[in-house]
mmCIF file of C-alpha atoms in Angstrom:
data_model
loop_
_atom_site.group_PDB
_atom_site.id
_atom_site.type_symbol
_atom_site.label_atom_id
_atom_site.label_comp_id
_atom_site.label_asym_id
_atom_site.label_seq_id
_atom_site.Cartn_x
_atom_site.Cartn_y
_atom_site.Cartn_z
ATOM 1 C CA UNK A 232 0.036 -1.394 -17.159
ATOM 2 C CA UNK A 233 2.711 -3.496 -18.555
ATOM 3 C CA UNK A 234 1.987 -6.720 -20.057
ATOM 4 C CA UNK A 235 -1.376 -7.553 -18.060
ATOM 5 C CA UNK A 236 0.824 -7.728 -14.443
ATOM 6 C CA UNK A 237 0.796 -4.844 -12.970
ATOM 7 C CA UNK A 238 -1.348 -4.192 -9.909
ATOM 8 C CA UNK A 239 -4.988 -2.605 -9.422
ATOM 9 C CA UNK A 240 -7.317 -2.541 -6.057
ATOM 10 C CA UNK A 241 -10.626 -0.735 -6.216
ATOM 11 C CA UNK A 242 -12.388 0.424 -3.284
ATOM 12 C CA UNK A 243 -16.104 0.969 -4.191
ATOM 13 C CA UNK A 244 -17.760 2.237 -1.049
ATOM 14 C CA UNK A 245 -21.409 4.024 -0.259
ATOM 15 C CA UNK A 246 -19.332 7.619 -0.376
ATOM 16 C CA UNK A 247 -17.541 7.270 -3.452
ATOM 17 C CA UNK A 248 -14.293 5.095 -5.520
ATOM 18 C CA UNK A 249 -10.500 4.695 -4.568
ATOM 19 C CA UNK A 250 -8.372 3.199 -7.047
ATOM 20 C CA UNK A 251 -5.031 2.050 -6.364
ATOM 21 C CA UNK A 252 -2.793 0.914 -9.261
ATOM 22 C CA UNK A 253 1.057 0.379 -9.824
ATOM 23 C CA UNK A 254 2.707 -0.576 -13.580
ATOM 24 C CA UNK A 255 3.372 -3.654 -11.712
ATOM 25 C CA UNK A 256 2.335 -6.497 -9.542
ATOM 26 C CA UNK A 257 4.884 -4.963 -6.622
ATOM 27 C CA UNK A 258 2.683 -2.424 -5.429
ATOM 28 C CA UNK A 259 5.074 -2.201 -2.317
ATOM 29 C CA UNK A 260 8.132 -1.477 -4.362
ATOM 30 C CA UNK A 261 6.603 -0.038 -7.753
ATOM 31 C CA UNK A 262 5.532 3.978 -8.374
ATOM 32 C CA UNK A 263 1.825 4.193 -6.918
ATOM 33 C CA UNK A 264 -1.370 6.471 -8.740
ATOM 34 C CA UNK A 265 -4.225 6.772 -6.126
ATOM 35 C CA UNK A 266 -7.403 8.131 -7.705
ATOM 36 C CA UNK A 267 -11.089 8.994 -6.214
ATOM 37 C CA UNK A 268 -14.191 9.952 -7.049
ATOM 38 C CA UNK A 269 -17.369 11.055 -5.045
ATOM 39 C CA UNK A 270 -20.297 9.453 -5.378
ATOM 40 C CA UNK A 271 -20.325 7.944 -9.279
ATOM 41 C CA UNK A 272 -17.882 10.159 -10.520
ATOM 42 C CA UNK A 273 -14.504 9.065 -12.479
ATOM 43 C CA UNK A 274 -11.613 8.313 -10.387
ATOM 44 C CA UNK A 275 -9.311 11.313 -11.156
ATOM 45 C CA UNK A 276 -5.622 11.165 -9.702
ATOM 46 C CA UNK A 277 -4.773 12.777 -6.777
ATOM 47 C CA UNK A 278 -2.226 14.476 -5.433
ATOM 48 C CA UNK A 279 0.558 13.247 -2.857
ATOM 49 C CA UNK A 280 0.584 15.549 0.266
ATOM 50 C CA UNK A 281 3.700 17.223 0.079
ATOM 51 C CA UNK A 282 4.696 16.523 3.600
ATOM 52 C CA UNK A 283 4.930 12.966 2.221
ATOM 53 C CA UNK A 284 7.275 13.450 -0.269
ATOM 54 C CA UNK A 285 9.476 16.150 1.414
ATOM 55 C CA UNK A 286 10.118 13.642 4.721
ATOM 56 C CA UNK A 287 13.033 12.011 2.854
ATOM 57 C CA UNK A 288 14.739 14.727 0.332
ATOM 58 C CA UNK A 289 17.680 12.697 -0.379
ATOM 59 C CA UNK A 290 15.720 9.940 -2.119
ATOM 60 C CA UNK A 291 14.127 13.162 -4.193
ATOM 61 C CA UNK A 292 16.607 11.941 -7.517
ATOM 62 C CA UNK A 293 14.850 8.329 -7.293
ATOM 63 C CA UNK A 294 11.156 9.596 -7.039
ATOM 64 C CA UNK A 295 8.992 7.579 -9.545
ATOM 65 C CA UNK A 296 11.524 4.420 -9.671
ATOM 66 C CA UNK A 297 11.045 1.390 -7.535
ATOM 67 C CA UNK A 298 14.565 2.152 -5.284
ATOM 68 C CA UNK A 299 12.538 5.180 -4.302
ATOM 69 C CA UNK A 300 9.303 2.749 -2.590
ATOM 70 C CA UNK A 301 12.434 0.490 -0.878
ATOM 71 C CA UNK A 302 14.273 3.631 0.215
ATOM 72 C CA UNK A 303 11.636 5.545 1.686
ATOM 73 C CA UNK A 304 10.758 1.840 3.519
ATOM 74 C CA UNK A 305 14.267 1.467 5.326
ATOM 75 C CA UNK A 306 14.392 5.391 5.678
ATOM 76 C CA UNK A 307 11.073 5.191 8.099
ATOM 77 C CA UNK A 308 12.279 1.608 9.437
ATOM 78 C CA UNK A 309 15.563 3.478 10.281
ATOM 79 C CA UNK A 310 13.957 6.235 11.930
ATOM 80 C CA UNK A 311 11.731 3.998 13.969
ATOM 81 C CA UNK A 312 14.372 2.335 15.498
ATOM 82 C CA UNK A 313 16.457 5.676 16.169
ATOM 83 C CA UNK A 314 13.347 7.403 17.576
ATOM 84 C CA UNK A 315 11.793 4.149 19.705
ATOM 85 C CA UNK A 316 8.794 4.343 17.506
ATOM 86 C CA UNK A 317 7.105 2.144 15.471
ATOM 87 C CA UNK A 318 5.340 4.170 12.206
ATOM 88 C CA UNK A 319 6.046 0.727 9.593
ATOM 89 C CA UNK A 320 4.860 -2.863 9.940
ATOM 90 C CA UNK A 321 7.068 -5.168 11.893
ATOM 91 C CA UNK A 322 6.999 -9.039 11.706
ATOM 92 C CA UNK A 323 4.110 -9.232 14.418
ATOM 93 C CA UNK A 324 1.803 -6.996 11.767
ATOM 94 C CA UNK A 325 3.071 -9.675 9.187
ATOM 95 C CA UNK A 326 1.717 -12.577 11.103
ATOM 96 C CA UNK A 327 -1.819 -11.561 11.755
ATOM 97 C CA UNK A 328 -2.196 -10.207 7.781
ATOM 98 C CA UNK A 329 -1.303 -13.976 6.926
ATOM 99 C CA UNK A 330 -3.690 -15.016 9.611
ATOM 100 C CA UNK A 331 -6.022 -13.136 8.023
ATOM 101 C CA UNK A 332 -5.353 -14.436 4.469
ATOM 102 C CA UNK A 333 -5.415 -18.203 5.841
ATOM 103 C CA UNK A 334 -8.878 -17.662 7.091
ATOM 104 C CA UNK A 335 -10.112 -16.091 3.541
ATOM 105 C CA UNK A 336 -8.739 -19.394 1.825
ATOM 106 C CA UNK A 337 -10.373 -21.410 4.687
ATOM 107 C CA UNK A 338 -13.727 -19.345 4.201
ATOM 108 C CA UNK A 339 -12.979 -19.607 0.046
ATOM 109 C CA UNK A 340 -12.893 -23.488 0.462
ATOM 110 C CA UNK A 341 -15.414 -24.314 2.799
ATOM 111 C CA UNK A 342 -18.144 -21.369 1.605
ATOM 112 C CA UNK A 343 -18.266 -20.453 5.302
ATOM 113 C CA UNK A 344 -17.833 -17.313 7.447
ATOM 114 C CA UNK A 345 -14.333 -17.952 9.339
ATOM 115 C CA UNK A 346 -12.650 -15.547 11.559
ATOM 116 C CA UNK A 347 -8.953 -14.659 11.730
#
C-alpha cells in the first residue's frame, strides 16, 4: 500500500477471514483485492465473478484504474434511473450510514450502548 494510506477492513468471523484492501484510502474509487480464508487459514485473493466485470464492457480499457470504480458507479446509477430500479445507494442510504456513524462517536464518547 502506498505510503501507509491506503485502505484495509478485516472481517474476522466464527466461519473464517475477509480482507478488503485498496492501494489507497478511496476504497470507493481505488482498484479493490478481496481475500478469504476458512477457518484460520491465510486470506488468499479471490476471484471477481465474471458477470461482474462483463456488465459494463466499455469501461473494459480502464479496469484496474480508479475512472474504472467511478465509471462502473454512474454506469449502474444510469441504468437505475433508465430501468426504475434502484441497485446503488441513493442519498436516503447516505443519511442513515451517517446516522449510524453519529451514534458510534456518541457510544465512543460516552462508553455506552447507543442506537442509530
Amino acid at each position: 500500500m502506498a505510503g501507509g494510506t491506503g485502505c484495509l477492513w478485516e472481517i474476522n468471523g466464527t466461519d473464517g477471514t475477509l480482507r478488503i484492501t485498496a492501494d489507497e484510502a478511496q476504497p470507493q474509487i481505488f482498484p479493490l483485492t478481496v481475500a478469504g480464508a476458512e477457518g484460520r487459514n491465510e486470506p488468499v485473493e479471490l476471484g471477481v465473478p465474471a458477470g461482474l466485470t462483463q456488465r459494463w464492457p466499455a469501461l473494459t480499457s480502464l479496469k484496474g484504474t480508479p475512472a474504472y470504480n467511478v465509471g462502473r458507479a454512474y454506469a449502474a446509477f444510469a441504468a437505475d434511473i433508465d430501468n426504475g430500479t434502484q441497485t446503488v445507494p441513493d442519498f436516503a442510504d447516505a443519511v442513515l450510514r451517517h446516522e449510524v456513524i453519529a451514534a458510534i462517536e456518541r457510544s465512543a464518547a460516552s462508553g455506552e450502548r447507543v442506537k442509530a
